Amino acid sequence: PPPPPPPPAAQLLDGDDDVDMDPPPRLSADELGVLGMGAADLDAIGRLEALGFPQDMAVEAYIVCDKNETLAASFLFSEYD
C-alpha cells in the first residue's frame, strides 16, 4: 500500500505529533450519483480505493482525470512518491 499522507499543515507548524483527525465521511452512491457518476464510475472508484487510497482522494483524482481510471491511479501513485 502507499505510504500514509503527510501530516496536516497545522501539525507541521506547531510540532504536535498527537493531532487526531477523523477521515472525511464516505459519500453514498446517491451522493456520487449527484456528481454524475453511474455504476461503472462507482466500480472504478472502488478499484482505486482497493489500491489503498481513501475514497475522497479516489473520487477527486477520478474526476480530475476526466473519469480515466488508469490516469487517476497513476496520478494518485505519483502523489505518494
Coordinates of N, CA and C in Angstrom, one line a residue:
P1 N 0.8 -1.2 0.0 CA 0.0 0.0 0.0 C 0.9 1.3 0.0
P2 N 0.3 2.4 -0.4 CA 1.1 3.6 -0.5 C 1.4 4.1 0.9
P3 N 2.4 4.9 1.1 CA 2.7 5.5 2.4 C 1.6 6.4 2.9
P4 N 1.5 6.6 4.2 CA 0.4 7.5 4.7 C 0.6 8.9 4.2
P5 N -0.5 9.7 4.1 CA -0.4 11.0 3.7 C 0.4 11.9 4.7
P6 N 1.0 13.0 4.2 CA 1.7 13.8 5.1 C 0.8 14.4 6.2
P7 N 1.4 14.8 7.4 CA 0.6 15.3 8.5 C 0.0 16.6 8.1
P8 N -1.1 17.0 8.7 CA -1.7 18.3 8.4 C -0.8 19.5 8.6
A9 N -1.0 20.6 7.9 CA -0.1 21.7 8.0 C 0.0 22.3 9.4
A10 N -1.1 22.3 10.1 CA -1.1 22.8 11.5 C -0.1 22.0 12.3
Q11 N -0.1 20.7 12.1 CA 0.7 19.8 12.9 C 2.2 20.1 12.6
L12 N 2.5 20.4 11.3 CA 3.8 20.7 10.9 C 4.3 22.0 11.6
L13 N 3.4 22.9 11.7 CA 3.8 24.2 12.2 C 4.0 24.2 13.7
D14 N 3.2 23.5 14.4 CA 3.3 23.5 15.9 C 4.0 22.3 16.4
G15 N 4.4 21.4 15.6 CA 5.2 20.2 16.1 C 4.4 19.3 16.9
D16 N 3.1 19.4 17.0 CA 2.2 18.5 17.7 C 2.0 17.2 17.0
D17 N 2.6 16.1 17.5 CA 2.5 14.8 16.8 C 1.3 14.0 17.2
D18 N 0.5 14.6 18.2 CA -0.7 13.9 18.7 C -2.0 14.4 18.1
V19 N -1.9 15.0 16.9 CA -3.2 15.5 16.3 C -4.0 14.4 15.8
D20 N -5.2 14.3 16.2 CA -6.1 13.2 15.7 C -7.1 13.9 14.8
M21 N -7.1 13.3 13.6 CA -8.0 13.8 12.5 C -8.9 12.7 12.1
D22 N -10.2 12.9 12.1 CA -11.1 11.9 11.6 C -11.1 11.9 10.1
P23 N -11.2 10.8 9.4 CA -11.3 10.8 8.0 C -12.6 11.4 7.5
P24 N -12.6 12.0 6.3 CA -13.9 12.6 5.9 C -14.9 11.5 5.8
P25 N -16.2 11.9 5.9 CA -17.3 10.9 5.8 C -17.3 10.3 4.4
R26 N -17.7 9.0 4.3 CA -17.8 8.4 3.0 C -19.0 9.0 2.2
L27 N -18.9 9.1 0.9 CA -20.0 9.5 0.1 C -20.8 8.3 -0.2
S28 N -22.2 8.5 -0.2 CA -23.0 7.4 -0.6 C -23.1 7.3 -2.1
A29 N -23.7 6.2 -2.6 CA -23.9 6.1 -4.1 C -24.8 7.2 -4.6
D30 N -25.8 7.6 -3.8 CA -26.7 8.7 -4.2 C -25.9 10.0 -4.3
E31 N -25.1 10.3 -3.3 CA -24.3 11.5 -3.4 C -23.3 11.5 -4.6
L32 N -22.7 10.3 -4.9 CA -21.9 10.3 -6.0 C -22.7 10.4 -7.3
G33 N -23.9 9.9 -7.3 CA -24.8 10.0 -8.4 C -25.1 11.5 -8.8
V34 N -25.2 12.3 -7.7 CA -25.4 13.7 -7.9 C -24.2 14.3 -8.7
L35 N -23.1 13.7 -8.5 CA -21.9 14.2 -9.2 C -21.9 13.7 -10.7
G36 N -22.9 13.0 -11.1 CA -23.0 12.4 -12.4 C -22.3 11.1 -12.6
M37 N -22.1 10.4 -11.6 CA -21.4 9.1 -11.6 C -22.4 7.9 -11.6
G38 N -22.2 7.0 -12.6 CA -23.0 5.8 -12.7 C -22.3 4.6 -12.1
A39 N -22.9 3.5 -12.4 CA -22.4 2.2 -11.8 C -20.9 2.0 -12.2
A40 N -20.6 2.2 -13.5 CA -19.2 2.0 -13.9 C -18.2 2.9 -13.2
D41 N -18.7 4.1 -12.9 CA -17.8 5.1 -12.2 C -17.6 4.6 -10.8
L42 N -18.7 4.2 -10.1 CA -18.6 3.7 -8.8 C -17.7 2.5 -8.7
D43 N -17.7 1.6 -9.7 CA -16.8 0.5 -9.7 C -15.4 0.9 -9.8
A44 N -15.1 1.9 -10.7 CA -13.8 2.4 -10.9 C -13.2 3.0 -9.6
I45 N -14.1 3.8 -8.9 CA -13.7 4.4 -7.7 C -13.4 3.3 -6.6
G46 N -14.2 2.3 -6.6 CA -13.9 1.2 -5.7 C -12.6 0.5 -5.9
R47 N -12.2 0.4 -7.2 CA -10.9 -0.2 -7.5 C -9.8 0.7 -7.1
L48 N -10.0 2.0 -7.2 CA -8.9 2.9 -6.8 C -8.8 2.8 -5.2
E49 N -9.9 2.7 -4.6 CA -9.9 2.5 -3.1 C -9.2 1.2 -2.7
A50 N -9.4 0.2 -3.5 CA -8.8 -1.1 -3.3 C -7.3 -1.1 -3.4
L51 N -6.8 -0.1 -4.1 CA -5.4 0.1 -4.2 C -4.8 0.8 -2.9
G52 N -5.7 1.2 -2.0 CA -5.2 1.7 -0.8 C -5.5 3.2 -0.6
F53 N -6.2 3.8 -1.5 CA -6.5 5.3 -1.4 C -7.8 5.5 -0.7
P54 N -7.9 6.6 0.1 CA -9.2 6.9 0.7 C -10.2 7.3 -0.4
Q55 N -11.5 7.2 -0.1 CA -12.5 7.5 -1.1 C -12.4 8.9 -1.6
D56 N -12.2 9.9 -0.7 CA -12.2 11.3 -1.1 C -11.1 11.5 -2.1
M57 N -9.9 10.9 -1.9 CA -8.8 11.1 -2.9 C -9.1 10.4 -4.2
A58 N -9.7 9.2 -4.1 CA -10.0 8.4 -5.3 C -11.1 9.1 -6.1
V59 N -12.1 9.7 -5.5 CA -13.1 10.4 -6.2 C -12.5 11.7 -6.9
E60 N -11.7 12.4 -6.1 CA -11.1 13.7 -6.7 C -10.2 13.3 -7.8
A61 N -9.4 12.4 -7.7 CA -8.5 12.0 -8.8 C -9.2 11.5 -10.0
Y62 N -10.3 10.7 -9.8 CA -11.1 10.2 -10.9 C -11.8 11.3 -11.7
I63 N -12.3 12.3 -11.0 CA -12.9 13.5 -11.6 C -11.9 14.3 -12.3
V64 N -10.8 14.6 -11.7 CA -9.8 15.5 -12.2 C -9.2 14.9 -13.5
C65 N -9.1 13.6 -13.5 CA -8.6 12.8 -14.7 C -9.6 12.5 -15.7
D66 N -10.8 13.2 -15.7 CA -11.8 13.0 -16.7 C -12.4 11.6 -16.7
K67 N -12.5 11.0 -15.5 CA -13.0 9.7 -15.3 C -12.2 8.6 -16.0
N68 N -10.9 8.8 -16.1 CA -10.0 7.9 -16.7 C -9.3 7.2 -15.5
E69 N -9.7 5.9 -15.3 CA -9.3 5.2 -14.1 C -7.8 5.0 -14.1
T70 N -7.2 4.6 -15.2 CA -5.7 4.4 -15.3 C -5.0 5.6 -15.0
L71 N -5.4 6.7 -15.6 CA -4.7 8.0 -15.3 C -4.9 8.5 -13.9
A72 N -6.1 8.2 -13.3 CA -6.3 8.6 -11.9 C -5.4 7.8 -11.0
A73 N -5.2 6.5 -11.3 CA -4.3 5.6 -10.5 C -2.9 6.1 -10.6
S74 N -2.5 6.5 -11.8 CA -1.1 7.0 -12.0 C -0.9 8.3 -11.2
F75 N -1.9 9.1 -11.3 CA -1.9 10.4 -10.5 C -1.8 10.2 -9.0
L76 N -2.6 9.3 -8.5 CA -2.6 9.0 -7.1 C -1.2 8.4 -6.6
F77 N -0.7 7.5 -7.4 CA 0.6 6.9 -7.0 C 1.7 8.0 -7.2
S78 N 1.6 8.9 -8.1 CA 2.7 9.9 -8.3 C 2.7 10.9 -7.1
E79 N 1.5 11.1 -6.5 CA 1.4 11.9 -5.3 C 2.1 11.3 -4.1
Y80 N 2.3 10.0 -4.1 CA 2.9 9.3 -3.0 C 4.4 8.9 -3.2
D81 N 5.0 9.5 -4.2 CA 6.4 9.2 -4.5 C 7.3 9.6 -3.4

